[in-house]
mmCIF file of C-alpha atoms in Angstrom:
data_model
loop_
_atom_site.group_PDB
_atom_site.id
_atom_site.type_symbol
_atom_site.label_atom_id
_atom_site.label_comp_id
_atom_site.label_asym_id
_atom_site.label_seq_id
_atom_site.Cartn_x
_atom_site.Cartn_y
_atom_site.Cartn_z
ATOM 1 C CA GLN C 61 -26.400 36.869 -62.170
ATOM 2 C CA ALA C 62 -25.306 35.934 -58.697
ATOM 3 C CA PHE C 63 -22.925 33.491 -57.087
ATOM 4 C CA GLN C 64 -21.685 32.317 -53.706
ATOM 5 C CA ALA C 65 -18.577 30.435 -52.616
ATOM 6 C CA GLY C 66 -17.492 29.395 -49.187
ATOM 7 C CA VAL C 67 -15.331 27.164 -47.043
ATOM 8 C CA ALA C 68 -16.075 25.395 -43.787
ATOM 9 C CA PHE C 69 -13.740 24.295 -41.021
ATOM 10 C CA PRO C 70 -15.259 21.414 -39.032
ATOM 11 C CA ASP C 71 -14.127 20.834 -35.435
ATOM 12 C CA LEU C 72 -12.359 24.223 -35.353
ATOM 13 C CA GLY C 73 -11.178 24.679 -31.764
ATOM 14 C CA LYS C 74 -13.517 22.024 -30.370
ATOM 15 C CA GLU C 75 -15.159 18.813 -31.498
ATOM 16 C CA GLY C 76 -18.557 19.671 -33.003
ATOM 17 C CA ALA C 77 -17.652 23.322 -33.685
ATOM 18 C CA LEU C 78 -17.837 24.764 -37.201
ATOM 19 C CA GLY C 79 -16.214 27.888 -38.628
ATOM 20 C CA THR C 80 -17.361 29.158 -42.021
ATOM 21 C CA PHE C 81 -16.358 31.872 -44.488
ATOM 22 C CA SER C 82 -18.605 32.857 -47.383
ATOM 23 C CA PHE C 83 -18.248 35.277 -50.316
ATOM 24 C CA VAL C 84 -21.399 36.360 -52.193
ATOM 25 C CA VAL C 85 -22.270 38.554 -55.152
ATOM 26 C CA PRO C 86 -26.056 38.639 -54.600
ATOM 27 C CA PHE C 87 -26.915 40.358 -57.877
ATOM 28 C CA ASP C 88 -25.188 42.390 -60.553
ATOM 29 C CA VAL C 89 -27.465 44.015 -63.113
ATOM 30 C CA LEU C 90 -26.173 43.879 -66.678
ATOM 31 C CA ASP C 91 -29.452 44.606 -68.457
ATOM 32 C CA GLY C 92 -33.102 45.291 -67.627
ATOM 33 C CA GLU C 93 -32.583 47.981 -64.969
ATOM 34 C CA GLU C 94 -35.848 49.631 -66.056
ATOM 35 C CA PHE C 95 -37.671 46.722 -64.387
ATOM 36 C CA LEU C 96 -36.083 47.348 -60.960
ATOM 37 C CA ALA C 97 -37.644 49.846 -58.539
ATOM 38 C CA SER C 98 -34.188 50.796 -57.207
ATOM 39 C CA GLY C 99 -32.557 50.993 -60.636
ATOM 40 C CA ALA C 100 -29.282 49.207 -61.302
ATOM 41 C CA GLY C 101 -26.921 51.254 -59.159
ATOM 42 C CA ASP C 102 -24.112 53.298 -60.656
ATOM 43 C CA GLY C 103 -22.137 50.420 -62.141
ATOM 44 C CA GLY C 104 -20.724 49.117 -58.865
ATOM 45 C CA THR C 105 -20.961 45.475 -57.886
ATOM 46 C CA GLN C 106 -22.192 44.535 -54.421
ATOM 47 C CA TYR C 107 -19.967 42.080 -52.522
ATOM 48 C CA GLU C 108 -20.785 40.355 -49.256
ATOM 49 C CA PHE C 109 -18.463 38.549 -46.861
ATOM 50 C CA GLU C 110 -19.693 36.422 -43.960
ATOM 51 C CA LEU C 111 -17.814 34.787 -41.084
ATOM 52 C CA THR C 112 -19.660 32.515 -38.661
ATOM 53 C CA TYR C 113 -18.612 30.204 -35.860
ATOM 54 C CA PHE C 114 -20.866 27.516 -34.414
ATOM 55 C CA TYR C 115 -19.584 26.735 -30.904
ATOM 56 C CA PRO C 116 -21.418 23.999 -28.986
ATOM 57 C CA ILE C 117 -21.588 24.521 -25.220
ATOM 58 C CA ASN C 118 -23.131 21.080 -24.723
ATOM 59 C CA SER C 119 -25.300 18.730 -26.783
ATOM 60 C CA ASN C 120 -28.332 21.071 -26.487
ATOM 61 C CA ILE C 121 -26.922 24.624 -26.479
ATOM 62 C CA ALA C 122 -24.628 26.416 -28.926
ATOM 63 C CA ILE C 123 -23.425 29.987 -29.402
ATOM 64 C CA VAL C 124 -23.187 31.251 -32.992
ATOM 65 C CA PRO C 125 -21.437 34.613 -33.498
ATOM 66 C CA ALA C 126 -21.395 36.060 -37.017
ATOM 67 C CA PHE C 127 -19.847 39.024 -38.824
ATOM 68 C CA TYR C 128 -21.019 40.441 -42.171
ATOM 69 C CA LEU C 129 -19.443 43.010 -44.494
ATOM 70 C CA VAL C 130 -21.436 44.419 -47.430
ATOM 71 C CA SER C 131 -19.406 46.418 -49.940
ATOM 72 C CA ASN C 132 -21.036 48.717 -52.546
ATOM 73 C CA PRO C 133 -24.565 48.235 -51.136
ATOM 74 C CA ASN C 134 -27.320 48.145 -53.768
ATOM 75 C CA ASN C 135 -24.622 48.266 -56.494
ATOM 76 C CA PHE C 136 -23.604 51.874 -55.799
ATOM 77 C CA ASP C 137 -19.855 52.544 -55.595
ATOM 78 C CA GLU C 138 -20.405 55.688 -53.496
ATOM 79 C CA ASN C 139 -22.408 53.878 -50.783
ATOM 80 C CA PRO C 140 -20.353 53.251 -47.634
ATOM 81 C CA ASN C 141 -19.602 49.711 -46.486
ATOM 82 C CA ILE C 142 -22.033 48.092 -44.053
ATOM 83 C CA TYR C 143 -20.614 46.159 -41.104
ATOM 84 C CA THR C 144 -22.919 43.944 -39.061
ATOM 85 C CA GLY C 145 -22.302 41.523 -36.252
ATOM 86 C CA ASN C 146 -24.598 39.372 -34.181
ATOM 87 C CA VAL C 147 -24.510 36.624 -31.616
ATOM 88 C CA ARG C 148 -27.191 33.945 -31.617
ATOM 89 C CA MET C 149 -27.852 31.190 -29.132
ATOM 90 C CA GLN C 150 -29.209 27.911 -30.433
ATOM 91 C CA PHE C 151 -31.288 25.587 -28.275
ATOM 92 C CA ARG C 152 -31.855 22.015 -29.395
ATOM 93 C CA PHE C 153 -34.820 20.071 -28.012
#
């Protein structure tokens, strides 16, 4: 099973901007671990958090920074958290 929930904040800081927050449990194995190449972890549940901000510079260019946190990667409690950030630039033609 998996689920995702999120909220969006339109016009955050500027007209046309969009801030978002998302929480995801991508998969949590309850049964059938023998069918997975990586196994089912050690009983931990992977959680993911995502923050993004779409900031339009003009009608054709936007900057989109994002931050991701993955907790209990691959459903192992002993795995350290993964922190990732990126900045994208979007061009509209």
